[in-house]
PDB file of C-alpha atoms in Angstrom:
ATOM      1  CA  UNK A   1      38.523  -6.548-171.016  1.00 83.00           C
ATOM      2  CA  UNK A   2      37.373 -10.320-169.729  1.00 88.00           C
ATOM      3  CA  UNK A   3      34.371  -9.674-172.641  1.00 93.00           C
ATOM      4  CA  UNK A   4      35.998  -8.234-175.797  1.00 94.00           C
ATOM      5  CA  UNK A   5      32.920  -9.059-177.767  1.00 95.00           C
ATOM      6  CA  UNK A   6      30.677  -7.436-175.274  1.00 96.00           C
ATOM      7  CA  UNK A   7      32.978  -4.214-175.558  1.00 95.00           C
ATOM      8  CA  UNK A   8      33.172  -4.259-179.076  1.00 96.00           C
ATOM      9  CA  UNK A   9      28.644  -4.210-179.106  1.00 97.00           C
ATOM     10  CA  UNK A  10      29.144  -0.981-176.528  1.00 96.00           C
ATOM     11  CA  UNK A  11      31.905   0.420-178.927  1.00 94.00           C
ATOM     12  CA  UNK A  12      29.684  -0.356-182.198  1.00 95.00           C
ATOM     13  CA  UNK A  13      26.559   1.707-180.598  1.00 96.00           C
ATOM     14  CA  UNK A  14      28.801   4.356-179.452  1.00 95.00           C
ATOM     15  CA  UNK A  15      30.664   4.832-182.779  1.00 94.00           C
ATOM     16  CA  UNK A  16      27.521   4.727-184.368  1.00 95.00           C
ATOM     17  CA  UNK A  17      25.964   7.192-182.330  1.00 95.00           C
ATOM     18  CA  UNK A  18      28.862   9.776-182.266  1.00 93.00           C
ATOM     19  CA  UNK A  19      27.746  11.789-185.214  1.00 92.00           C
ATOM     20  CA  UNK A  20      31.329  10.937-186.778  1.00 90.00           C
ATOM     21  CA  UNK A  21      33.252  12.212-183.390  1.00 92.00           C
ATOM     22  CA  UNK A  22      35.748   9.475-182.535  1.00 89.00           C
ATOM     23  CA  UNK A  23      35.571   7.042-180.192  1.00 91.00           C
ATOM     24  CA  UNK A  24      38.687   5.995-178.289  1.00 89.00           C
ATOM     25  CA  UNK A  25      39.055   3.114-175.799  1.00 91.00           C
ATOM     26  CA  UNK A  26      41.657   3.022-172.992  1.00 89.00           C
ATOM     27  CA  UNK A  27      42.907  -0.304-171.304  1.00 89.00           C
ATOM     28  CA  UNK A  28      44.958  -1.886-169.487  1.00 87.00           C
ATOM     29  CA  UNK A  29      47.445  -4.788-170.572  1.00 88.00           C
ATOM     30  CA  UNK A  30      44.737  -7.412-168.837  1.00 89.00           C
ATOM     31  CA  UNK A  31      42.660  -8.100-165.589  1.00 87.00           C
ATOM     32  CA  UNK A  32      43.900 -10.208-163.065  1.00 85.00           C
ATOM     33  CA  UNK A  33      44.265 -13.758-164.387  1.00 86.00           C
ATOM     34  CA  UNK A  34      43.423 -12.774-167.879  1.00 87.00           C
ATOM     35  CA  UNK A  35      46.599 -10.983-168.814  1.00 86.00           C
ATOM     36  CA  UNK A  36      48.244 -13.218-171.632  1.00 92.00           C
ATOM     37  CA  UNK A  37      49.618 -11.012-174.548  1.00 92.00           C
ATOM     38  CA  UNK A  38      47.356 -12.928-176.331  1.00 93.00           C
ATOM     39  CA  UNK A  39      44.155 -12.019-174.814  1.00 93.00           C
ATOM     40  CA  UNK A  40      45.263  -8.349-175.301  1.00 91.00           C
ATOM     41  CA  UNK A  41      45.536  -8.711-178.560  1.00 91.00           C
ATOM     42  CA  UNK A  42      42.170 -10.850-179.182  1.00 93.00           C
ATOM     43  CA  UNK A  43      40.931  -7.681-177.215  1.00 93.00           C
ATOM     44  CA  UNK A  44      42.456  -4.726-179.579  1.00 91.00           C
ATOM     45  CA  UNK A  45      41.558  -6.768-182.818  1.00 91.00           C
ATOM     46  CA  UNK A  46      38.377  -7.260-181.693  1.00 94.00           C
ATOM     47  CA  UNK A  47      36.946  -4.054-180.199  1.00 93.00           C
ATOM     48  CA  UNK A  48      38.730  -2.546-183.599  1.00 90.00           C
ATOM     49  CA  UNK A  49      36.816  -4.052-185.361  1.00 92.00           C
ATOM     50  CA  UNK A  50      33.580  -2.400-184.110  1.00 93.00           C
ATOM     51  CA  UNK A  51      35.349   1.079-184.970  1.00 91.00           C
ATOM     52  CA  UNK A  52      37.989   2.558-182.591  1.00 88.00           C
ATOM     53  CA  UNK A  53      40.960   3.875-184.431  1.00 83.00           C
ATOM     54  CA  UNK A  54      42.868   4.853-181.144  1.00 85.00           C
ATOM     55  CA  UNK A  55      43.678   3.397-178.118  1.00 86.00           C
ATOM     56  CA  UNK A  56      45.152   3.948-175.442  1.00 85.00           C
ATOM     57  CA  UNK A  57      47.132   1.383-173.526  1.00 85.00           C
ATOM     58  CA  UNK A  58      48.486   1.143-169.819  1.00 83.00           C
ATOM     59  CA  UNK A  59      51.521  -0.689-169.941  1.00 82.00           C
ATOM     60  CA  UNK A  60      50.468  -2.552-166.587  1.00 81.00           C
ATOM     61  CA  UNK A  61      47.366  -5.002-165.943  1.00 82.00           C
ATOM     62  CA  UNK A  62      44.850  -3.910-163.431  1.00 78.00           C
ATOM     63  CA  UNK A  63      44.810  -6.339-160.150  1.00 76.00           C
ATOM     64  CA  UNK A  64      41.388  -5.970-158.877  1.00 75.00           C
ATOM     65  CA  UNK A  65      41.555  -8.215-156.457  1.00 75.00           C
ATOM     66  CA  UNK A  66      43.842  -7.232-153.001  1.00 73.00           C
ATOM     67  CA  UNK A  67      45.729  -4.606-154.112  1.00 75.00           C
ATOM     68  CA  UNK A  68      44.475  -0.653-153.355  1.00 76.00           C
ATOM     69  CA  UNK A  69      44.693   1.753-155.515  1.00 72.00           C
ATOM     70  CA  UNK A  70      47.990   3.287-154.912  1.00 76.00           C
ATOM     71  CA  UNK A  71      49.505  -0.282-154.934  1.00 74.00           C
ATOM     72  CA  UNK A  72      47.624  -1.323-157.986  1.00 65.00           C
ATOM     73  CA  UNK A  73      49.734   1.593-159.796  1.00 67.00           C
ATOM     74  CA  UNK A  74      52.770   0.089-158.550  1.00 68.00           C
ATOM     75  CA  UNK A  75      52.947  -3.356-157.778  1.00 71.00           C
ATOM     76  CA  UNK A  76      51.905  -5.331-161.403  1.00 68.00           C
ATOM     77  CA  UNK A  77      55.065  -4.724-163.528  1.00 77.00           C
ATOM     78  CA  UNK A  78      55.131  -2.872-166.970  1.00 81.00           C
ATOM     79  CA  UNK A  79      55.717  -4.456-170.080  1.00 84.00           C
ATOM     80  CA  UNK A  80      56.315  -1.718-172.805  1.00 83.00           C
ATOM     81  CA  UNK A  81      57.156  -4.116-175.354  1.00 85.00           C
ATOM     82  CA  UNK A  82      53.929  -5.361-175.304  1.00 85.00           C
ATOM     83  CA  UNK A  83      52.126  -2.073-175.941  1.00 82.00           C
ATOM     84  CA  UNK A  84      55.139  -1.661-178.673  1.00 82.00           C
ATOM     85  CA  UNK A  85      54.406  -5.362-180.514  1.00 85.00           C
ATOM     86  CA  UNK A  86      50.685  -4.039-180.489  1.00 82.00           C
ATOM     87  CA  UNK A  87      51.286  -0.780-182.400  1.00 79.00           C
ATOM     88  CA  UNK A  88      53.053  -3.055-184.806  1.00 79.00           C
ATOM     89  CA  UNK A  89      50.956  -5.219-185.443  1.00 78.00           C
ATOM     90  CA  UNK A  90      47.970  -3.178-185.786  1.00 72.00           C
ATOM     91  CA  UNK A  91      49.473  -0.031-187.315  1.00 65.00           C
ATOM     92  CA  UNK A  92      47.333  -0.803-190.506  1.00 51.00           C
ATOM     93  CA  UNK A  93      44.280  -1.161-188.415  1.00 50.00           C
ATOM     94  CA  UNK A  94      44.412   1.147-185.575  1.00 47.00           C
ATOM     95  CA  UNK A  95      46.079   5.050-186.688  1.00 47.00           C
ATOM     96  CA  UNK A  96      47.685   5.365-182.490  1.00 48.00           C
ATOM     97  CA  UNK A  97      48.165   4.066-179.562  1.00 49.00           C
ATOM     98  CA  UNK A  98      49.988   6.140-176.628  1.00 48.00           C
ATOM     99  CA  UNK A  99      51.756   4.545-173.824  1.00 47.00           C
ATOM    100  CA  UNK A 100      50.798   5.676-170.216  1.00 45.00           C
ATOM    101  CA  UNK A 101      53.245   5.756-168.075  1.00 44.00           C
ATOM    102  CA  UNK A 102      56.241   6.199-170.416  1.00 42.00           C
ATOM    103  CA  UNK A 103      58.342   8.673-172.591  1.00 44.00           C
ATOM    104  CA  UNK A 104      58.591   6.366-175.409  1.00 43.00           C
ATOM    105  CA  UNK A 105      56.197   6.165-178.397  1.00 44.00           C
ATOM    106  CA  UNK A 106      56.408   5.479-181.799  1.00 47.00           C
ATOM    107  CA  UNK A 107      55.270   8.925-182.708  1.00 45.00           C
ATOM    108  CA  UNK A 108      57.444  11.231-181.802  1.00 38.00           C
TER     109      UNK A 108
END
């Protein structure tokens, strides 16, 4: 996620390699520091670009740094509305997103 444009390369080759199967990318809302709703977006307009039509988003960032993994599941809060504001915006673009984590999504 700190490399969109590197992501979206690795996403091109793989979409173009898939024989038509699609590809699907799963994130996180950010990485440590970089975790501004607009670098997640930058990210899912970007790596959308190269040809994923779903993705799957973890309403929480990743903290790589001092936190283990049970606490990294815990700790970093959840923003929902984010993931929500995303499927809005990119409905057009991208056909899903699911929301780890949660109950709620805009499709069902």
């Amino acid at each position: 996620m700190k490399d969109p444009s590197r992501v979206a390369e690795v996403v091109e080759e793989m979409v173009k390699a898939s024989g038509g199967v699609p590809v699907t990318v799963k994130c996180r809302l950010g990485v440590d520091d970089n975790d501004s709703y607009e670098e997640l977006n930058e990210f899912i307009t970007t790596v959308s670009k190269a040809g994923v039509k779903h993705f799957i988003v973890h309403a929480r960032k990743a903290l790589l740094k001092g936190l283990n993994h049970k606490e990294n599941r815990n700790i970093p809060s959840l923003k929902y509305e984010w993931v929500y504001k995303l499927s809005l915006i990119h409905i057009c673009r991208c056909r899903r997103y699911a929301v780890c984590r949660s109950r709620w999504s805009p499709y069902h």
